[in-house]
């Protein structure tokens, strides 16, 4: 953690708290966070390349003139720059326009006069055309001692929120004197009817716009081969030949570099190839090396050996598999020197298993304004409004600032020495915005690796009889104890008294197999395949993918949405059965979920957001319960709004103070509730009691699941991820290939796979992302994953209508497909329906009055 003075760190936390309050209430954001200086002074490189002045921030815009760059020249620009696909653009101040354009400068409008400061087409190590001149203060700001005005928003936060003589009032006056008030107000402004949910969707849009970049980063992270593409040479304080293996095979735990020298004098020096920007640099360690494992490391960087300066100090409190040294470096370095100052237990020499370097993909340093230019918000319904694109850009820009602020204090909010978040509560509401964080992934990795248990020495062997398990699944009524289920066989086999040790399920992600299976009367030798099959079969027993098979276990029950034909929302989901008191079993399921999060394995549990949110500690509301029982939610909505006449007509004598839970159990809401009729005057009380009872119907079961999850995963990890990410970590990201969807399709009323409209459908889905196909599948069947039957019928229009929105009947998994002019229009209409038209469904609510 950067050793900033305490008052500066506390100032950032104060600003962050105020920012979060503004986001929660939809009020203007803090002025300091949105600070834009009136002007910034730059200096040119002086490398001879003429710098053009354009009417707009685009090389294609009209060229107003050029600035010779034979010698360094000072340039004055406005405080708010602009980033796009071409690079960073600076709008010149009037003084510079007059200086460079002469008399023509007076005729330039207020939105013209732009110069390219950083060209994305130029190699990283070539540097920018314009570099800001760092100053301690700007003109017009009074300086008192060390308290100076800001030229960056980070400095403005420091000035406004750090404890100082003069207080907040004087700080506000100081900032006002040196800020661009119009630009600040643009950043502070809140779009009409804007909520935190809109900010969350905007953050996802910005993140998704970098899909290609993110995929490349993930790919680079997963590489475990030769580093010679990024590192020219590696040298060491001793045993130089052994150090070369770190470059060649850094993921091979059988090879390592072991120093031989004086304590505190060991080092490794990497020579990084030109143009390589470090996304992440880390050491691969092994806890079994004991006192040879580095604990205290200094990282020095520079462009020559003589200029090496310590950039970061890393100190571990406990053993980890991977020690992260650098992340998201702002510039490229020629040399990186890793200095091992101390090892665990004061060991003399150190042992390093590997050096891992992930280069950053070519990326734009600022927020790319071009992503808003021709944005397709079909996948982001809350953003599909008549909001000016410039306003969305400004809002996204300030959200990134807020998360940068969060990143700068995250070490204080979430102490690395304890994995409980006593102080995180007031920050939890921005959890969905953390996709913008640059530091979160490293922190998650550290929390998980530092709580990893020792490697499994001998893999436990468990004996399973899958024939008995299948027989039980076909007829669960034959054995009400479910002892023959695969779940119970495994639960018993992995008990400490049966397997010989108390498993904590906190295995390293490199642990490829948790146990070895011996299947009765089967010839399989389990080398990982059998183990993975057991996880798949466990998921199928807990949450069967087919809706027409009996439940092999009593732990989960089908949601009312799955049982009834009244909703197309989450009709493939399950929830913990309210009447099941097998809490040890729920806790074990939670442990398995945590083990999956820590590893590459998956346990597919089809749970609605209402459950995932509670497992993740996110708040839930009655609106969330619609993902469990939409009919109940709609019924209470209509009940509250009914007139007395309407109530008497629909509910008189039929409604009592009792309610059916998700497993069908009827419970009283008041003493003798089943025999107590609800009157019109009592309907609000009844609705309140139903909500409370249904929201808490499986609280004990969810608590048991979460108990197991927290036995395996630090709470800090759950607090840093969204419920969607938790689901993906546990269950994986199920692919929906079009070929697989075709295999489940049935055609009716004269259609076939060769029909023109059917070809348009499949061509459209081929161009959909996996998430879009999942949305489409949900629109038609209420299910998000395969297998799901898909019946395709012609649209129900007899008047020759073309290019209409599709309709669906989820009760029969039927898509009513209109005639489309081409596949492109089909894609637009189907995508819109999948995201916006969940209510466009041919099912009817049982509460709709008959005509």
mmCIF file of N, CA and C in Angstrom, residues 393-462:
data_model
loop_
_atom_site.group_PDB
_atom_site.id
_atom_site.type_symbol
_atom_site.label_atom_id
_atom_site.label_comp_id
_atom_site.label_asym_id
_atom_site.label_seq_id
_atom_site.Cartn_x
_atom_site.Cartn_y
_atom_site.Cartn_z
ATOM 1 N N UNK A 393 -21.166 9.659 -21.476
ATOM 2 C CA UNK A 393 -19.704 9.622 -21.396
ATOM 3 C C UNK A 393 -19.222 10.298 -20.112
ATOM 4 N N UNK A 394 -19.771 11.460 -19.815
ATOM 5 C CA UNK A 394 -19.364 12.172 -18.605
ATOM 6 C C UNK A 394 -19.716 11.372 -17.350
ATOM 7 N N UNK A 395 -20.871 10.731 -17.368
ATOM 8 C CA UNK A 395 -21.264 9.928 -16.200
ATOM 9 C C UNK A 395 -20.323 8.734 -16.030
ATOM 10 N N UNK A 396 -19.984 8.094 -17.126
ATOM 11 C CA UNK A 396 -19.062 6.961 -17.058
ATOM 12 C C UNK A 396 -17.684 7.413 -16.586
ATOM 13 N N UNK A 397 -17.264 8.580 -17.022
ATOM 14 C CA UNK A 397 -15.963 9.111 -16.632
ATOM 15 C C UNK A 397 -15.886 9.299 -15.119
ATOM 16 N N UNK A 398 -16.945 9.857 -14.541
ATOM 17 C CA UNK A 398 -16.914 10.110 -13.103
ATOM 18 C C UNK A 398 -17.101 8.814 -12.308
ATOM 19 N N UNK A 399 -17.784 7.824 -12.872
ATOM 20 C CA UNK A 399 -17.869 6.516 -12.211
ATOM 21 C C UNK A 399 -16.489 5.871 -12.135
ATOM 22 N N UNK A 400 -15.722 5.994 -13.212
ATOM 23 C CA UNK A 400 -14.364 5.459 -13.195
ATOM 24 C C UNK A 400 -13.515 6.168 -12.138
ATOM 25 N N UNK A 401 -13.724 7.462 -11.990
ATOM 26 C CA UNK A 401 -12.998 8.187 -10.941
ATOM 27 C C UNK A 401 -13.386 7.648 -9.555
ATOM 28 N N UNK A 402 -14.668 7.424 -9.350
ATOM 29 C CA UNK A 402 -15.132 6.925 -8.050
ATOM 30 C C UNK A 402 -14.492 5.584 -7.720
ATOM 31 N N UNK A 403 -14.389 4.705 -8.719
ATOM 32 C CA UNK A 403 -13.802 3.392 -8.463
ATOM 33 C C UNK A 403 -12.289 3.500 -8.329
ATOM 34 N N UNK A 404 -11.659 4.440 -9.014
ATOM 35 C CA UNK A 404 -10.231 4.688 -8.784
ATOM 36 C C UNK A 404 -10.000 5.125 -7.337
ATOM 37 N N UNK A 405 -10.917 5.927 -6.829
ATOM 38 C CA UNK A 405 -10.839 6.356 -5.437
ATOM 39 C C UNK A 405 -10.978 5.150 -4.508
ATOM 40 N N UNK A 406 -11.908 4.275 -4.841
ATOM 41 C CA UNK A 406 -12.093 3.042 -4.066
ATOM 42 C C UNK A 406 -10.816 2.202 -4.091
ATOM 43 N N UNK A 407 -10.219 2.059 -5.278
ATOM 44 C CA UNK A 407 -8.986 1.284 -5.397
ATOM 45 C C UNK A 407 -7.871 1.843 -4.525
ATOM 46 N N UNK A 408 -7.835 3.178 -4.393
ATOM 47 C CA UNK A 408 -6.735 3.800 -3.654
ATOM 48 C C UNK A 408 -6.832 3.571 -2.155
ATOM 49 N N UNK A 409 -8.021 3.210 -1.651
ATOM 50 C CA UNK A 409 -8.182 3.004 -0.203
ATOM 51 C C UNK A 409 -8.634 1.595 0.129
ATOM 52 N N UNK A 410 -8.657 0.730 -0.860
ATOM 53 C CA UNK A 410 -9.212 -0.600 -0.638
ATOM 54 C C UNK A 410 -8.417 -1.372 0.413
ATOM 55 N N UNK A 411 -7.122 -1.074 0.514
ATOM 56 C CA UNK A 411 -6.313 -1.739 1.525
ATOM 57 C C UNK A 411 -6.701 -1.358 2.932
ATOM 58 N N UNK A 412 -7.296 -0.173 3.111
ATOM 59 C CA UNK A 412 -7.767 0.251 4.432
ATOM 60 C C UNK A 412 -9.152 -0.296 4.721
ATOM 61 N N UNK A 413 -9.985 -0.348 3.671
ATOM 62 C CA UNK A 413 -11.347 -0.845 3.851
ATOM 63 C C UNK A 413 -11.340 -2.344 4.094
ATOM 64 N N UNK A 414 -10.429 -3.039 3.422
ATOM 65 C CA UNK A 414 -10.356 -4.489 3.504
ATOM 66 C C UNK A 414 -8.950 -4.889 3.915
ATOM 67 N N UNK A 415 -8.633 -4.862 5.199
ATOM 68 C CA UNK A 415 -7.271 -5.179 5.644
ATOM 69 C C UNK A 415 -6.855 -6.569 5.200
ATOM 70 N N UNK A 416 -5.622 -6.687 4.738
ATOM 71 C CA UNK A 416 -5.140 -7.969 4.229
ATOM 72 C C UNK A 416 -4.871 -8.970 5.333
ATOM 73 N N UNK A 417 -4.763 -8.517 6.553
ATOM 74 C CA UNK A 417 -4.435 -9.446 7.632
ATOM 75 C C UNK A 417 -5.670 -10.087 8.251
ATOM 76 N N UNK A 418 -6.824 -9.638 7.861
ATOM 77 C CA UNK A 418 -8.040 -10.275 8.360
ATOM 78 C C UNK A 418 -9.056 -10.282 7.238
ATOM 79 N N UNK A 419 -9.729 -11.389 7.056
ATOM 80 C CA UNK A 419 -10.620 -11.524 5.902
ATOM 81 C C UNK A 419 -12.077 -11.352 6.308
ATOM 82 N N UNK A 420 -12.308 -10.472 7.258
ATOM 83 C CA UNK A 420 -13.666 -10.070 7.603
ATOM 84 C C UNK A 420 -13.786 -8.600 7.271
ATOM 85 N N UNK A 421 -14.983 -8.186 6.906
ATOM 86 C CA UNK A 421 -15.171 -6.813 6.441
ATOM 87 C C UNK A 421 -16.022 -6.026 7.421
ATOM 88 N N UNK A 422 -15.467 -5.766 8.557
ATOM 89 C CA UNK A 422 -16.233 -5.028 9.544
ATOM 90 C C UNK A 422 -16.532 -3.610 9.059
ATOM 91 N N UNK A 423 -15.649 -3.063 8.221
ATOM 92 C CA UNK A 423 -15.796 -1.678 7.783
ATOM 93 C C UNK A 423 -16.303 -1.547 6.355
ATOM 94 N N UNK A 424 -16.697 -2.642 5.729
ATOM 95 C CA UNK A 424 -17.079 -2.599 4.321
ATOM 96 C C UNK A 424 -18.555 -2.284 4.122
ATOM 97 N N UNK A 425 -19.344 -2.359 5.184
ATOM 98 C CA UNK A 425 -20.797 -2.249 5.038
ATOM 99 C C UNK A 425 -21.260 -1.028 4.288
ATOM 100 N N UNK A 426 -20.685 0.141 4.589
ATOM 101 C CA UNK A 426 -21.151 1.374 3.948
ATOM 102 C C UNK A 426 -20.731 1.464 2.487
ATOM 103 N N UNK A 427 -19.868 0.556 2.028
ATOM 104 C CA UNK A 427 -19.414 0.577 0.640
ATOM 105 C C UNK A 427 -20.077 -0.515 -0.192
ATOM 106 N N UNK A 428 -20.879 -1.364 0.434
ATOM 107 C CA UNK A 428 -21.404 -2.534 -0.269
ATOM 108 C C UNK A 428 -22.362 -2.173 -1.400
ATOM 109 N N UNK A 429 -22.968 -0.991 -1.330
ATOM 110 C CA UNK A 429 -23.950 -0.635 -2.359
ATOM 111 C C UNK A 429 -23.310 -0.419 -3.728
ATOM 112 N N UNK A 430 -21.982 -0.224 -3.790
ATOM 113 C CA UNK A 430 -21.339 -0.021 -5.093
ATOM 114 C C UNK A 430 -20.702 -1.314 -5.597
ATOM 115 N N UNK A 431 -21.097 -2.432 -5.029
ATOM 116 C CA UNK A 431 -20.516 -3.710 -5.426
ATOM 117 C C UNK A 431 -20.623 -3.948 -6.930
ATOM 118 N N UNK A 432 -21.775 -3.598 -7.514
ATOM 119 C CA UNK A 432 -21.979 -3.834 -8.938
ATOM 120 C C UNK A 432 -21.128 -2.909 -9.812
ATOM 121 N N UNK A 433 -20.552 -1.859 -9.217
ATOM 122 C CA UNK A 433 -19.689 -0.954 -9.973
ATOM 123 C C UNK A 433 -18.243 -1.402 -9.964
ATOM 124 N N UNK A 434 -17.930 -2.404 -9.159
ATOM 125 C CA UNK A 434 -16.532 -2.812 -9.010
ATOM 126 C C UNK A 434 -15.978 -3.512 -10.242
ATOM 127 N N UNK A 435 -16.821 -3.753 -11.249
ATOM 128 C CA UNK A 435 -16.297 -4.283 -12.515
ATOM 129 C C UNK A 435 -15.323 -3.291 -13.147
ATOM 130 N N UNK A 436 -15.383 -2.022 -12.711
ATOM 131 C CA UNK A 436 -14.489 -0.991 -13.237
ATOM 132 C C UNK A 436 -13.157 -0.943 -12.494
ATOM 133 N N UNK A 437 -13.034 -1.722 -11.421
ATOM 134 C CA UNK A 437 -11.843 -1.667 -10.579
ATOM 135 C C UNK A 437 -10.642 -2.308 -11.278
ATOM 136 N N UNK A 438 -9.484 -1.679 -11.138
ATOM 137 C CA UNK A 438 -8.240 -2.236 -11.669
ATOM 138 C C UNK A 438 -7.518 -3.099 -10.647
ATOM 139 N N UNK A 439 -7.914 -2.984 -9.381
ATOM 140 C CA UNK A 439 -7.176 -3.651 -8.319
ATOM 141 C C UNK A 439 -7.918 -4.853 -7.759
ATOM 142 N N UNK A 440 -9.202 -4.940 -8.069
ATOM 143 C CA UNK A 440 -10.026 -5.974 -7.437
ATOM 144 C C UNK A 440 -9.532 -7.381 -7.741
ATOM 145 N N UNK A 441 -9.174 -7.659 -8.993
ATOM 146 C CA UNK A 441 -8.772 -9.017 -9.354
ATOM 147 C C UNK A 441 -7.547 -9.460 -8.572
ATOM 148 N N UNK A 442 -6.593 -8.540 -8.394
ATOM 149 C CA UNK A 442 -5.398 -8.885 -7.631
ATOM 150 C C UNK A 442 -5.738 -9.150 -6.179
ATOM 151 N N UNK A 443 -6.658 -8.356 -5.633
ATOM 152 C CA UNK A 443 -7.054 -8.536 -4.239
ATOM 153 C C UNK A 443 -7.781 -9.860 -4.043
ATOM 154 N N UNK A 444 -8.654 -10.199 -4.985
ATOM 155 C CA UNK A 444 -9.352 -11.488 -4.904
ATOM 156 C C UNK A 444 -8.345 -12.629 -4.944
ATOM 157 N N UNK A 445 -7.390 -12.528 -5.843
ATOM 158 C CA UNK A 445 -6.372 -13.567 -5.958
ATOM 159 C C UNK A 445 -5.588 -13.695 -4.663
ATOM 160 N N UNK A 446 -5.249 -12.572 -4.051
ATOM 161 C CA UNK A 446 -4.486 -12.600 -2.811
ATOM 162 C C UNK A 446 -5.295 -13.221 -1.681
ATOM 163 N N UNK A 447 -6.574 -12.814 -1.560
ATOM 164 C CA UNK A 447 -7.416 -13.355 -0.495
ATOM 165 C C UNK A 447 -7.565 -14.872 -0.626
ATOM 166 N N UNK A 448 -7.745 -15.337 -1.863
ATOM 167 C CA UNK A 448 -7.938 -16.773 -2.067
ATOM 168 C C UNK A 448 -6.639 -17.541 -1.843
ATOM 169 N N UNK A 449 -5.541 -17.036 -2.408
ATOM 170 C CA UNK A 449 -4.281 -17.775 -2.271
ATOM 171 C C UNK A 449 -3.783 -17.783 -0.838
ATOM 172 N N UNK A 450 -4.031 -16.693 -0.098
ATOM 173 C CA UNK A 450 -3.546 -16.634 1.277
ATOM 174 C C UNK A 450 -4.371 -17.495 2.227
ATOM 175 N N UNK A 451 -5.519 -17.953 1.784
ATOM 176 C CA UNK A 451 -6.346 -18.823 2.629
ATOM 177 C C UNK A 451 -6.429 -20.240 2.068
ATOM 178 N N UNK A 452 -5.533 -20.537 1.136
ATOM 179 C CA UNK A 452 -5.504 -21.882 0.560
ATOM 180 C C UNK A 452 -4.876 -22.852 1.540
ATOM 181 N N UNK A 453 -5.453 -24.032 1.666
ATOM 182 C CA UNK A 453 -4.895 -25.047 2.549
ATOM 183 C C UNK A 453 -3.722 -25.737 1.864
ATOM 184 N N UNK A 454 -3.025 -26.536 2.628
ATOM 185 C CA UNK A 454 -1.903 -27.278 2.054
ATOM 186 C C UNK A 454 -2.401 -28.207 0.965
ATOM 187 N N UNK A 455 -1.517 -28.527 0.050
ATOM 188 C CA UNK A 455 -1.886 -29.438 -1.026
ATOM 189 C C UNK A 455 -2.269 -30.799 -0.455
ATOM 190 N N UNK A 456 -3.203 -31.426 -1.135
ATOM 191 C CA UNK A 456 -3.610 -32.768 -0.727
ATOM 192 C C UNK A 456 -2.460 -33.720 -1.013
ATOM 193 N N UNK A 457 -1.945 -34.340 0.028
ATOM 194 C CA UNK A 457 -0.842 -35.264 -0.175
ATOM 195 C C UNK A 457 -1.304 -36.526 -0.887
ATOM 196 N N UNK A 458 -2.273 -37.186 -0.282
ATOM 197 C CA UNK A 458 -2.828 -38.401 -0.867
ATOM 198 C C UNK A 458 -4.305 -38.160 -1.133
ATOM 199 N N UNK A 459 -4.715 -38.322 -2.378
ATOM 200 C CA UNK A 459 -6.113 -38.094 -2.739
ATOM 201 C C UNK A 459 -6.978 -39.196 -2.139
ATOM 202 N N UNK A 460 -8.059 -38.785 -1.517
ATOM 203 C CA UNK A 460 -8.954 -39.748 -0.887
ATOM 204 C C UNK A 460 -9.711 -40.551 -1.945
ATOM 205 N N UNK A 461 -9.849 -41.822 -1.704
ATOM 206 C CA UNK A 461 -10.568 -42.720 -2.615
ATOM 207 C C UNK A 461 -11.943 -42.988 -2.017
ATOM 208 N N UNK A 462 -12.990 -42.737 -2.810
ATOM 209 C CA UNK A 462 -14.348 -43.009 -2.345
ATOM 210 C C UNK A 462 -15.019 -44.003 -3.290
#
